[in-house]
Amino acid sequence: MTQVSTAPVATATAAPGPGGRIRPLLAMSGHPLDYVGGLRDRYGPVVRIPLGWRDMYMISDPEAAHEVLVTSHRNFAKDVMSAGRGTWAAPLEVILGNGLVTSDGAFHRKQRRLIQPMFHHERIAGYGRAFAELSDDIQFGWKDGDRLDMQVEMTELTLAIVARTLFDVSLDSDVARTIRTAVPRHEGPLRWDSLPFARHLAKLPLPGNKRFYEGRADLYAIVDRLVAERRRGDGQGADLLSLLLAARDADTGEPMDDLQVRDEAITLLMAGHETTASALAWAYHLLGSDPGARERMHAEIDEVLGDRLPTVEDLPRLAWTDAVLSEAMRLYPPILGVARRALTDFEVCGRRVPKDAFVAIVPWVVHRDPRWWPQPERFAPQRWIESPPSADAADELTGHAVRPGRPRLAYLPFGGGPRQCIGNTFSRMEGVMALATLGRHWEFEPVPGFTVDSLARITIRPRHGLPVSARRRHRA
């Protein structure tokens, strides 16, 4: 049992970690995933990583993560950016304002209660038809043998879905065009997210900063326009923007003002767009390296759907397709990390973490713990298929006896606790229905000689895209 306490423990020792200040900073700025995984292997479940003038404490034990994110979540704040000496990183506030991802404390809890009903399963199910139809639309221009960049294609698909469900506009609208081109997601302030002096870097008159702020102004202007149009309407829209405008605080009956509606709308847009696109792209990358898993998915799709589009009612029968998506998000989580600031000294796994420390939980590292994930680097959707428990059962991957159930937060692609991504059910349903829709007619082969690399900043996506050869399926 992992020892976790938010009270100081006299016997707790300082967390181990690498020395120096510059080398860890360069490693985190370059290829952080390889670096942090190696640190866990060398130093254990709590690692102190010196970055600039401040230390980051990486926690990779699932029970300790549960303590930080769930059990004692009120002893940790989201404002890791502003604690301690100066400012740590370029906050997402520069694009998301005071939306759900960036707000904290009582205000965040109030906004969460206000927005949560919009993401209940029954309401999301109403978007199922759009998920399937838009996934079907995206493939109409493809030809057998085409070379496609699946990161680009899946980004277009998720853009079409977010444009329809959030704003009730089409992919060829000026709204979608602005979303597509306005904000350089890996330029300007967002590229400095792991560096000291980030706020200062974000203010320099650099070309990337200039493009970012100009694009942000365009995005804000078009969302403000949509808000004004909805205000003039009858308030009966079913898109998420209309629901944000119609929401009322349960205690006061007050609506959100237009600025807060814009912040929440852009948060839903940015948080749900690239993350789902990358999850789908990684799923196709992994299927391309495992023909057996791909054939099993296609067989399931053929059996469940035949020639028709999927519906929400089909999801329980698409178990292998769902497992493919789950395993893709285990190996390539949508987000780089979850960060908190400790409001008190606390002890975890026998290590002391001081007040105001920057605490980070990196799903990439947690998801590769061999205690919970035998052969953790292996793509194995069968991990997610339930089977009757048996005392004599052996793990399919290792031949060893089946281990006890995994801790809940051994898998946290959407974070955990009260701040878990509010759109996690939306994203999962969208992803499975996209895989099932496209899988009716297409399979994708990796391009020979192309090495896929990951780019980890705020999200984890293919660094140079994900080229594949599209092959039209010919079913018996």
PDB file of C-alpha atoms in Angstrom, residues 36-303:
ATOM      1  CA  VAL A  36      10.829  11.693 -17.561  1.00  0.00           C
ATOM      2  CA  GLY A  37      10.328   7.975 -18.207  1.00  0.00           C
ATOM      3  CA  GLY A  38      14.009   7.372 -17.551  1.00  0.00           C
ATOM      4  CA  LEU A  39      13.832   9.395 -14.343  1.00  0.00           C
ATOM      5  CA  ARG A  40      11.024   7.240 -12.959  1.00  0.00           C
ATOM      6  CA  ASP A  41      13.014   4.101 -13.742  1.00  0.00           C
ATOM      7  CA  ARG A  42      16.113   5.490 -12.034  1.00  0.00           C
ATOM      8  CA  TYR A  43      14.732   7.358  -9.023  1.00  0.00           C
ATOM      9  CA  GLY A  44      11.328   5.848  -8.269  1.00  0.00           C
ATOM     10  CA  PRO A  45       7.740   7.148  -7.933  1.00  0.00           C
ATOM     11  CA  VAL A  46       8.648  10.630  -6.622  1.00  0.00           C
ATOM     12  CA  VAL A  47      11.359  12.507  -8.495  1.00  0.00           C
ATOM     13  CA  ARG A  48      12.590  16.052  -7.946  1.00  0.00           C
ATOM     14  CA  ILE A  49      13.445  17.631 -11.302  1.00  0.00           C
ATOM     15  CA  PRO A  50      15.318  20.960 -11.084  1.00  0.00           C
ATOM     16  CA  LEU A  51      14.079  23.371 -13.742  1.00  0.00           C
ATOM     17  CA  GLY A  52      15.499  26.857 -13.743  1.00  0.00           C
ATOM     18  CA  TRP A  53      15.142  28.301 -10.265  1.00  0.00           C
ATOM     19  CA  ARG A  54      12.293  26.001  -9.290  1.00  0.00           C
ATOM     20  CA  ASP A  55      11.857  22.270  -8.754  1.00  0.00           C
ATOM     21  CA  MET A  56       9.169  20.077 -10.253  1.00  0.00           C
ATOM     22  CA  TYR A  57       8.131  16.972  -8.304  1.00  0.00           C
ATOM     23  CA  MET A  58       6.968  14.234 -10.659  1.00  0.00           C
ATOM     24  CA  ILE A  59       4.661  11.689  -9.028  1.00  0.00           C
ATOM     25  CA  SER A  60       4.078   8.448 -10.926  1.00  0.00           C
ATOM     26  CA  ASP A  61       2.500   6.169  -8.317  1.00  0.00           C
ATOM     27  CA  PRO A  62      -1.253   5.751  -9.068  1.00  0.00           C
ATOM     28  CA  GLU A  63      -2.321   5.812  -5.418  1.00  0.00           C
ATOM     29  CA  ALA A  64      -0.267   8.937  -4.807  1.00  0.00           C
ATOM     30  CA  ALA A  65      -1.838  10.506  -7.907  1.00  0.00           C
ATOM     31  CA  HIS A  66      -5.255   9.610  -6.473  1.00  0.00           C
ATOM     32  CA  GLU A  67      -4.339  11.391  -3.239  1.00  0.00           C
ATOM     33  CA  VAL A  68      -3.327  14.563  -5.087  1.00  0.00           C
ATOM     34  CA  LEU A  69      -6.159  14.649  -7.616  1.00  0.00           C
ATOM     35  CA  VAL A  70      -9.042  13.105  -5.661  1.00  0.00           C
ATOM     36  CA  THR A  71      -8.761  12.441  -1.916  1.00  0.00           C
ATOM     37  CA  SER A  72      -6.940  15.637  -0.926  1.00  0.00           C
ATOM     38  CA  HIS A  73      -7.564  17.724  -4.025  1.00  0.00           C
ATOM     39  CA  ARG A  74      -8.418  20.807  -1.967  1.00  0.00           C
ATOM     40  CA  ASN A  75      -4.876  20.800  -0.592  1.00  0.00           C
ATOM     41  CA  PHE A  76      -3.622  21.477  -4.121  1.00  0.00           C
ATOM     42  CA  ALA A  77      -4.221  24.438  -6.409  1.00  0.00           C
ATOM     43  CA  LYS A  78      -4.197  24.724 -10.162  1.00  0.00           C
ATOM     44  CA  ASP A  79      -2.205  27.979 -10.163  1.00  0.00           C
ATOM     45  CA  VAL A  80       1.224  26.393 -10.515  1.00  0.00           C
ATOM     46  CA  MET A  81       2.159  29.259 -12.794  1.00  0.00           C
ATOM     47  CA  SER A  82       2.161  32.060 -10.244  1.00  0.00           C
ATOM     48  CA  ALA A  83       3.559  30.537  -7.057  1.00  0.00           C
ATOM     49  CA  GLY A  84       7.024  30.995  -5.677  1.00  0.00           C
ATOM     50  CA  ARG A  85       9.650  33.310  -7.127  1.00  0.00           C
ATOM     51  CA  GLY A  86       8.279  35.079 -10.149  1.00  0.00           C
ATOM     52  CA  THR A  87       6.318  33.188 -12.760  1.00  0.00           C
ATOM     53  CA  TRP A  88       6.889  29.600 -13.802  1.00  0.00           C
ATOM     54  CA  ALA A  89       5.265  29.117 -17.189  1.00  0.00           C
ATOM     55  CA  ALA A  90       3.226  30.713 -19.921  1.00  0.00           C
ATOM     56  CA  PRO A  91      -0.280  29.959 -18.692  1.00  0.00           C
ATOM     57  CA  LEU A  92      -3.026  28.693 -20.912  1.00  0.00           C
ATOM     58  CA  GLU A  93      -4.941  31.781 -19.821  1.00  0.00           C
ATOM     59  CA  VAL A  94      -3.433  33.576 -22.809  1.00  0.00           C
ATOM     60  CA  ILE A  95      -5.860  31.667 -25.036  1.00  0.00           C
ATOM     61  CA  LEU A  96      -8.427  30.046 -22.687  1.00  0.00           C
ATOM     62  CA  GLY A  97      -9.016  33.016 -20.392  1.00  0.00           C
ATOM     63  CA  ASN A  98     -10.763  31.944 -17.194  1.00  0.00           C
ATOM     64  CA  GLY A  99     -12.439  28.812 -18.571  1.00  0.00           C
ATOM     65  CA  LEU A 100     -12.740  25.410 -16.909  1.00  0.00           C
ATOM     66  CA  VAL A 101      -9.180  24.305 -17.665  1.00  0.00           C
ATOM     67  CA  THR A 102      -7.566  27.379 -16.119  1.00  0.00           C
ATOM     68  CA  SER A 103      -9.966  28.600 -13.404  1.00  0.00           C
ATOM     69  CA  ASP A 104      -9.519  27.445  -9.817  1.00  0.00           C
ATOM     70  CA  GLY A 105     -11.117  27.255  -6.399  1.00  0.00           C
ATOM     71  CA  ALA A 106     -14.727  28.183  -5.727  1.00  0.00           C
ATOM     72  CA  PHE A 107     -15.166  29.814  -9.124  1.00  0.00           C
ATOM     73  CA  HIS A 108     -14.092  26.637 -10.900  1.00  0.00           C
ATOM     74  CA  ARG A 109     -16.468  24.533  -8.800  1.00  0.00           C
ATOM     75  CA  LYS A 110     -19.344  26.869  -9.627  1.00  0.00           C
ATOM     76  CA  GLN A 111     -18.565  26.768 -13.351  1.00  0.00           C
ATOM     77  CA  ARG A 112     -18.177  22.992 -13.289  1.00  0.00           C
ATOM     78  CA  ARG A 113     -21.640  22.597 -11.738  1.00  0.00           C
ATOM     79  CA  LEU A 114     -23.043  24.965 -14.326  1.00  0.00           C
ATOM     80  CA  ILE A 115     -21.540  23.197 -17.346  1.00  0.00           C
ATOM     81  CA  GLN A 116     -21.588  19.543 -16.241  1.00  0.00           C
ATOM     82  CA  PRO A 117     -25.218  18.898 -17.303  1.00  0.00           C
ATOM     83  CA  MET A 118     -24.269  19.702 -20.899  1.00  0.00           C
ATOM     84  CA  PHE A 119     -22.026  16.626 -20.899  1.00  0.00           C
ATOM     85  CA  HIS A 120     -24.333  14.053 -19.366  1.00  0.00           C
ATOM     86  CA  HIS A 121     -24.328  10.845 -21.371  1.00  0.00           C
ATOM     87  CA  GLU A 122     -27.907  11.269 -22.587  1.00  0.00           C
ATOM     88  CA  ARG A 123     -27.205  14.701 -24.021  1.00  0.00           C
ATOM     89  CA  ILE A 124     -23.949  13.636 -25.653  1.00  0.00           C
ATOM     90  CA  ALA A 125     -25.759  10.703 -27.226  1.00  0.00           C
ATOM     91  CA  GLY A 126     -27.756  13.282 -29.160  1.00  0.00           C
ATOM     92  CA  TYR A 127     -24.562  14.208 -30.994  1.00  0.00           C
ATOM     93  CA  GLY A 128     -23.922  10.605 -32.058  1.00  0.00           C
ATOM     94  CA  ARG A 129     -25.492  11.061 -35.470  1.00  0.00           C
ATOM     95  CA  ALA A 130     -23.232  14.049 -36.151  1.00  0.00           C
ATOM     96  CA  PHE A 131     -20.166  12.040 -35.115  1.00  0.00           C
ATOM     97  CA  ALA A 132     -21.009   9.318 -37.643  1.00  0.00           C
ATOM     98  CA  GLU A 133     -22.155  11.558 -40.500  1.00  0.00           C
ATOM     99  CA  LEU A 134     -19.166  13.877 -40.284  1.00  0.00           C
ATOM    100  CA  SER A 135     -16.779  10.919 -40.084  1.00  0.00           C
ATOM    101  CA  ASP A 136     -18.444   9.565 -43.221  1.00  0.00           C
ATOM    102  CA  ASP A 137     -18.137  12.913 -44.996  1.00  0.00           C
ATOM    103  CA  ILE A 138     -14.399  13.250 -44.362  1.00  0.00           C
ATOM    104  CA  GLN A 139     -13.525  10.224 -46.501  1.00  0.00           C
ATOM    105  CA  PHE A 140     -15.446  11.099 -49.669  1.00  0.00           C
ATOM    106  CA  GLY A 141     -12.431  12.599 -51.417  1.00  0.00           C
ATOM    107  CA  TRP A 142     -10.119   9.692 -50.673  1.00  0.00           C
ATOM    108  CA  LYS A 143      -9.004   7.296 -53.402  1.00  0.00           C
ATOM    109  CA  ASP A 144      -7.536   3.828 -53.142  1.00  0.00           C
ATOM    110  CA  GLY A 145      -3.756   4.170 -52.768  1.00  0.00           C
ATOM    111  CA  ASP A 146      -3.830   7.811 -51.671  1.00  0.00           C
ATOM    112  CA  ARG A 147      -1.108   8.930 -49.303  1.00  0.00           C
ATOM    113  CA  LEU A 148      -2.779  10.727 -46.418  1.00  0.00           C
ATOM    114  CA  ASP A 149      -1.466  12.484 -43.334  1.00  0.00           C
ATOM    115  CA  MET A 150      -3.761  11.071 -40.662  1.00  0.00           C
ATOM    116  CA  GLN A 151      -2.903  13.854 -38.228  1.00  0.00           C
ATOM    117  CA  VAL A 152      -4.195  16.365 -40.776  1.00  0.00           C
ATOM    118  CA  GLU A 153      -7.223  14.266 -41.727  1.00  0.00           C
ATOM    119  CA  MET A 154      -8.253  13.600 -38.131  1.00  0.00           C
ATOM    120  CA  THR A 155      -7.751  17.251 -37.235  1.00  0.00           C
ATOM    121  CA  GLU A 156     -10.133  18.161 -40.055  1.00  0.00           C
ATOM    122  CA  LEU A 157     -12.618  15.605 -38.766  1.00  0.00           C
ATOM    123  CA  THR A 158     -12.541  16.802 -35.173  1.00  0.00           C
ATOM    124  CA  LEU A 159     -12.726  20.389 -36.410  1.00  0.00           C
ATOM    125  CA  ALA A 160     -15.896  19.504 -38.321  1.00  0.00           C
ATOM    126  CA  ILE A 161     -17.344  17.872 -35.204  1.00  0.00           C
ATOM    127  CA  VAL A 162     -16.521  20.743 -32.869  1.00  0.00           C
ATOM    128  CA  ALA A 163     -17.813  23.289 -35.408  1.00  0.00           C
ATOM    129  CA  ARG A 164     -21.137  21.406 -35.603  1.00  0.00           C
ATOM    130  CA  THR A 165     -21.625  20.552 -31.941  1.00  0.00           C
ATOM    131  CA  LEU A 166     -20.227  23.705 -30.363  1.00  0.00           C
ATOM    132  CA  PHE A 167     -21.252  26.376 -32.842  1.00  0.00           C
ATOM    133  CA  ASP A 168     -23.738  24.618 -35.202  1.00  0.00           C
ATOM    134  CA  VAL A 169     -21.769  25.621 -38.305  1.00  0.00           C
ATOM    135  CA  SER A 170     -20.270  23.604 -41.156  1.00  0.00           C
ATOM    136  CA  LEU A 171     -16.637  22.872 -41.959  1.00  0.00           C
ATOM    137  CA  ASP A 172     -16.691  25.303 -44.900  1.00  0.00           C
ATOM    138  CA  SER A 173     -17.993  28.209 -42.795  1.00  0.00           C
ATOM    139  CA  ASP A 174     -15.907  31.250 -41.934  1.00  0.00           C
ATOM    140  CA  VAL A 175     -16.020  30.109 -38.314  1.00  0.00           C
ATOM    141  CA  ALA A 176     -14.315  26.802 -39.127  1.00  0.00           C
ATOM    142  CA  ARG A 177     -11.793  28.529 -41.387  1.00  0.00           C
ATOM    143  CA  THR A 178     -10.865  30.892 -38.567  1.00  0.00           C
ATOM    144  CA  ILE A 179     -10.508  28.052 -36.073  1.00  0.00           C
ATOM    145  CA  ARG A 180      -8.329  26.159 -38.541  1.00  0.00           C
ATOM    146  CA  THR A 181      -5.907  28.980 -39.246  1.00  0.00           C
ATOM    147  CA  ALA A 182      -6.189  31.635 -36.548  1.00  0.00           C
ATOM    148  CA  VAL A 183      -4.147  30.359 -33.631  1.00  0.00           C
ATOM    149  CA  PRO A 184      -0.711  28.817 -34.220  1.00  0.00           C
ATOM    150  CA  ARG A 185      -0.970  26.103 -31.571  1.00  0.00           C
ATOM    151  CA  HIS A 186       2.763  25.491 -31.313  1.00  0.00           C
ATOM    152  CA  GLU A 187       4.017  29.048 -31.669  1.00  0.00           C
ATOM    153  CA  GLY A 188       4.040  32.043 -29.420  1.00  0.00           C
ATOM    154  CA  PRO A 189       3.212  31.684 -25.713  1.00  0.00           C
ATOM    155  CA  LEU A 190       2.061  28.066 -25.974  1.00  0.00           C
ATOM    156  CA  ARG A 191       5.541  26.873 -26.962  1.00  0.00           C
ATOM    157  CA  TRP A 192       7.046  28.272 -23.767  1.00  0.00           C
ATOM    158  CA  ASP A 193       4.805  26.294 -21.426  1.00  0.00           C
ATOM    159  CA  SER A 194       7.647  24.381 -19.734  1.00  0.00           C
ATOM    160  CA  LEU A 195      10.213  27.169 -19.502  1.00  0.00           C
ATOM    161  CA  PRO A 196      11.076  29.660 -16.767  1.00  0.00           C
ATOM    162  CA  PHE A 197      10.609  33.330 -17.685  1.00  0.00           C
ATOM    163  CA  ALA A 198       7.762  32.176 -19.919  1.00  0.00           C
ATOM    164  CA  ARG A 199       5.552  35.191 -19.294  1.00  0.00           C
ATOM    165  CA  HIS A 200       8.450  37.418 -20.267  1.00  0.00           C
ATOM    166  CA  LEU A 201       9.244  35.357 -23.379  1.00  0.00           C
ATOM    167  CA  ALA A 202       5.597  35.590 -24.403  1.00  0.00           C
ATOM    168  CA  LYS A 203       5.813  39.403 -24.381  1.00  0.00           C
ATOM    169  CA  LEU A 204       8.827  39.702 -26.658  1.00  0.00           C
ATOM    170  CA  PRO A 205       8.141  41.034 -30.187  1.00  0.00           C
ATOM    171  CA  LEU A 206       8.978  37.693 -31.794  1.00  0.00           C
ATOM    172  CA  PRO A 207       7.314  36.688 -35.085  1.00  0.00           C
ATOM    173  CA  GLY A 208       5.669  33.644 -33.467  1.00  0.00           C
ATOM    174  CA  ASN A 209       4.257  35.762 -30.637  1.00  0.00           C
ATOM    175  CA  LYS A 210       2.938  38.305 -33.124  1.00  0.00           C
ATOM    176  CA  ARG A 211       1.181  35.634 -35.206  1.00  0.00           C
ATOM    177  CA  PHE A 212      -0.276  34.088 -32.079  1.00  0.00           C
ATOM    178  CA  TYR A 213      -1.821  37.293 -30.749  1.00  0.00           C
ATOM    179  CA  GLU A 214      -3.163  38.324 -34.155  1.00  0.00           C
ATOM    180  CA  GLY A 215      -4.769  34.909 -34.550  1.00  0.00           C
ATOM    181  CA  ARG A 216      -6.178  35.034 -31.048  1.00  0.00           C
ATOM    182  CA  ALA A 217      -7.823  38.368 -31.833  1.00  0.00           C
ATOM    183  CA  ASP A 218      -9.464  36.831 -34.932  1.00  0.00           C
ATOM    184  CA  LEU A 219     -10.711  33.859 -32.917  1.00  0.00           C
ATOM    185  CA  TYR A 220     -12.078  36.049 -30.126  1.00  0.00           C
ATOM    186  CA  ALA A 221     -13.837  38.266 -32.655  1.00  0.00           C
ATOM    187  CA  ILE A 222     -15.641  35.410 -34.357  1.00  0.00           C
ATOM    188  CA  VAL A 223     -16.753  33.806 -31.086  1.00  0.00           C
ATOM    189  CA  ASP A 224     -17.954  37.209 -29.850  1.00  0.00           C
ATOM    190  CA  ARG A 225     -19.955  37.518 -33.066  1.00  0.00           C
ATOM    191  CA  LEU A 226     -21.573  34.124 -32.536  1.00  0.00           C
ATOM    192  CA  VAL A 227     -22.419  35.001 -28.936  1.00  0.00           C
ATOM    193  CA  ALA A 228     -24.080  38.235 -30.077  1.00  0.00           C
ATOM    194  CA  GLU A 229     -26.071  36.349 -32.735  1.00  0.00           C
ATOM    195  CA  ARG A 230     -27.290  33.819 -30.166  1.00  0.00           C
ATOM    196  CA  ARG A 231     -28.279  36.616 -27.794  1.00  0.00           C
ATOM    197  CA  ARG A 232     -30.485  38.063 -30.536  1.00  0.00           C
ATOM    198  CA  GLY A 233     -32.055  34.677 -31.268  1.00  0.00           C
ATOM    199  CA  ASP A 234     -34.791  32.725 -29.516  1.00  0.00           C
ATOM    200  CA  GLY A 235     -32.408  30.846 -27.216  1.00  0.00           C
ATOM    201  CA  GLN A 236     -33.623  27.440 -28.392  1.00  0.00           C
ATOM    202  CA  GLY A 237     -30.403  26.183 -30.018  1.00  0.00           C
ATOM    203  CA  ALA A 238     -29.072  22.718 -29.142  1.00  0.00           C
ATOM    204  CA  ASP A 239     -25.398  23.497 -29.816  1.00  0.00           C
ATOM    205  CA  LEU A 240     -23.080  23.857 -26.841  1.00  0.00           C
ATOM    206  CA  LEU A 241     -22.704  27.620 -27.278  1.00  0.00           C
ATOM    207  CA  SER A 242     -26.475  28.042 -26.954  1.00  0.00           C
ATOM    208  CA  LEU A 243     -26.452  25.822 -23.870  1.00  0.00           C
ATOM    209  CA  LEU A 244     -23.693  27.926 -22.308  1.00  0.00           C
ATOM    210  CA  LEU A 245     -25.775  31.046 -22.860  1.00  0.00           C
ATOM    211  CA  ALA A 246     -28.891  29.398 -21.417  1.00  0.00           C
ATOM    212  CA  ALA A 247     -27.155  28.030 -18.302  1.00  0.00           C
ATOM    213  CA  ARG A 248     -28.163  29.550 -14.961  1.00  0.00           C
ATOM    214  CA  ASP A 249     -26.456  29.332 -11.590  1.00  0.00           C
ATOM    215  CA  ALA A 250     -28.476  27.012  -9.337  1.00  0.00           C
ATOM    216  CA  ASP A 251     -28.121  29.331  -6.319  1.00  0.00           C
ATOM    217  CA  THR A 252     -28.477  32.796  -7.838  1.00  0.00           C
ATOM    218  CA  GLY A 253     -30.219  32.161 -11.147  1.00  0.00           C
ATOM    219  CA  GLU A 254     -27.596  34.331 -12.827  1.00  0.00           C
ATOM    220  CA  PRO A 255     -26.304  33.576 -16.338  1.00  0.00           C
ATOM    221  CA  MET A 256     -22.686  33.818 -17.423  1.00  0.00           C
ATOM    222  CA  ASP A 257     -21.659  37.131 -18.907  1.00  0.00           C
ATOM    223  CA  ASP A 258     -20.496  37.218 -22.521  1.00  0.00           C
ATOM    224  CA  LEU A 259     -16.795  37.222 -21.643  1.00  0.00           C
ATOM    225  CA  GLN A 260     -17.148  34.083 -19.520  1.00  0.00           C
ATOM    226  CA  VAL A 261     -19.209  32.380 -22.227  1.00  0.00           C
ATOM    227  CA  ARG A 262     -16.415  33.143 -24.697  1.00  0.00           C
ATOM    228  CA  ASP A 263     -13.773  31.737 -22.351  1.00  0.00           C
ATOM    229  CA  GLU A 264     -15.730  28.531 -21.800  1.00  0.00           C
ATOM    230  CA  ALA A 265     -16.517  28.124 -25.507  1.00  0.00           C
ATOM    231  CA  ILE A 266     -12.878  28.539 -26.516  1.00  0.00           C
ATOM    232  CA  THR A 267     -11.847  26.151 -23.740  1.00  0.00           C
ATOM    233  CA  LEU A 268     -14.206  23.492 -25.108  1.00  0.00           C
ATOM    234  CA  LEU A 269     -12.941  24.201 -28.619  1.00  0.00           C
ATOM    235  CA  MET A 270      -9.233  24.017 -27.850  1.00  0.00           C
ATOM    236  CA  ALA A 271      -9.386  21.212 -25.281  1.00  0.00           C
ATOM    237  CA  GLY A 272     -11.532  18.938 -27.432  1.00  0.00           C
ATOM    238  CA  HIS A 273     -10.141  19.541 -30.892  1.00  0.00           C
ATOM    239  CA  GLU A 274      -6.483  18.562 -31.132  1.00  0.00           C
ATOM    240  CA  THR A 275      -6.587  15.998 -28.320  1.00  0.00           C
ATOM    241  CA  THR A 276      -9.158  13.756 -30.008  1.00  0.00           C
ATOM    242  CA  ALA A 277      -7.491  14.207 -33.393  1.00  0.00           C
ATOM    243  CA  SER A 278      -4.173  13.034 -31.978  1.00  0.00           C
ATOM    244  CA  ALA A 279      -5.786  10.070 -30.198  1.00  0.00           C
ATOM    245  CA  LEU A 280      -7.281   8.923 -33.506  1.00  0.00           C
ATOM    246  CA  ALA A 281      -4.052   9.485 -35.432  1.00  0.00           C
ATOM    247  CA  TRP A 282      -2.095   7.456 -32.868  1.00  0.00           C
ATOM    248  CA  ALA A 283      -4.713   4.691 -33.040  1.00  0.00           C
ATOM    249  CA  TYR A 284      -4.175   4.402 -36.793  1.00  0.00           C
ATOM    250  CA  HIS A 285      -0.416   4.432 -36.306  1.00  0.00           C
ATOM    251  CA  LEU A 286      -0.659   1.534 -33.846  1.00  0.00           C
ATOM    252  CA  LEU A 287      -3.108  -0.420 -35.998  1.00  0.00           C
ATOM    253  CA  GLY A 288      -0.726  -0.018 -38.920  1.00  0.00           C
ATOM    254  CA  SER A 289       1.939  -1.888 -36.974  1.00  0.00           C
ATOM    255  CA  ASP A 290      -0.427  -4.669 -35.875  1.00  0.00           C
ATOM    256  CA  PRO A 291      -2.371  -6.238 -38.781  1.00  0.00           C
ATOM    257  CA  GLY A 292      -3.990  -8.763 -36.422  1.00  0.00           C
ATOM    258  CA  ALA A 293      -5.511  -6.055 -34.236  1.00  0.00           C
ATOM    259  CA  ARG A 294      -6.619  -4.155 -37.344  1.00  0.00           C
ATOM    260  CA  GLU A 295      -8.277  -7.217 -38.881  1.00  0.00           C
ATOM    261  CA  ARG A 296     -10.082  -7.949 -35.629  1.00  0.00           C
ATOM    262  CA  MET A 297     -11.420  -4.388 -35.522  1.00  0.00           C
ATOM    263  CA  HIS A 298     -12.628  -4.600 -39.121  1.00  0.00           C
ATOM    264  CA  ALA A 299     -14.300  -7.957 -38.481  1.00  0.00           C
ATOM    265  CA  GLU A 300     -16.145  -6.472 -35.502  1.00  0.00           C
ATOM    266  CA  ILE A 301     -17.223  -3.424 -37.503  1.00  0.00           C
ATOM    267  CA  ASP A 302     -18.497  -5.632 -40.348  1.00  0.00           C
ATOM    268  CA  GLU A 303     -20.442  -7.851 -37.967  1.00  0.00           C
TER     269      GLU A 303
END
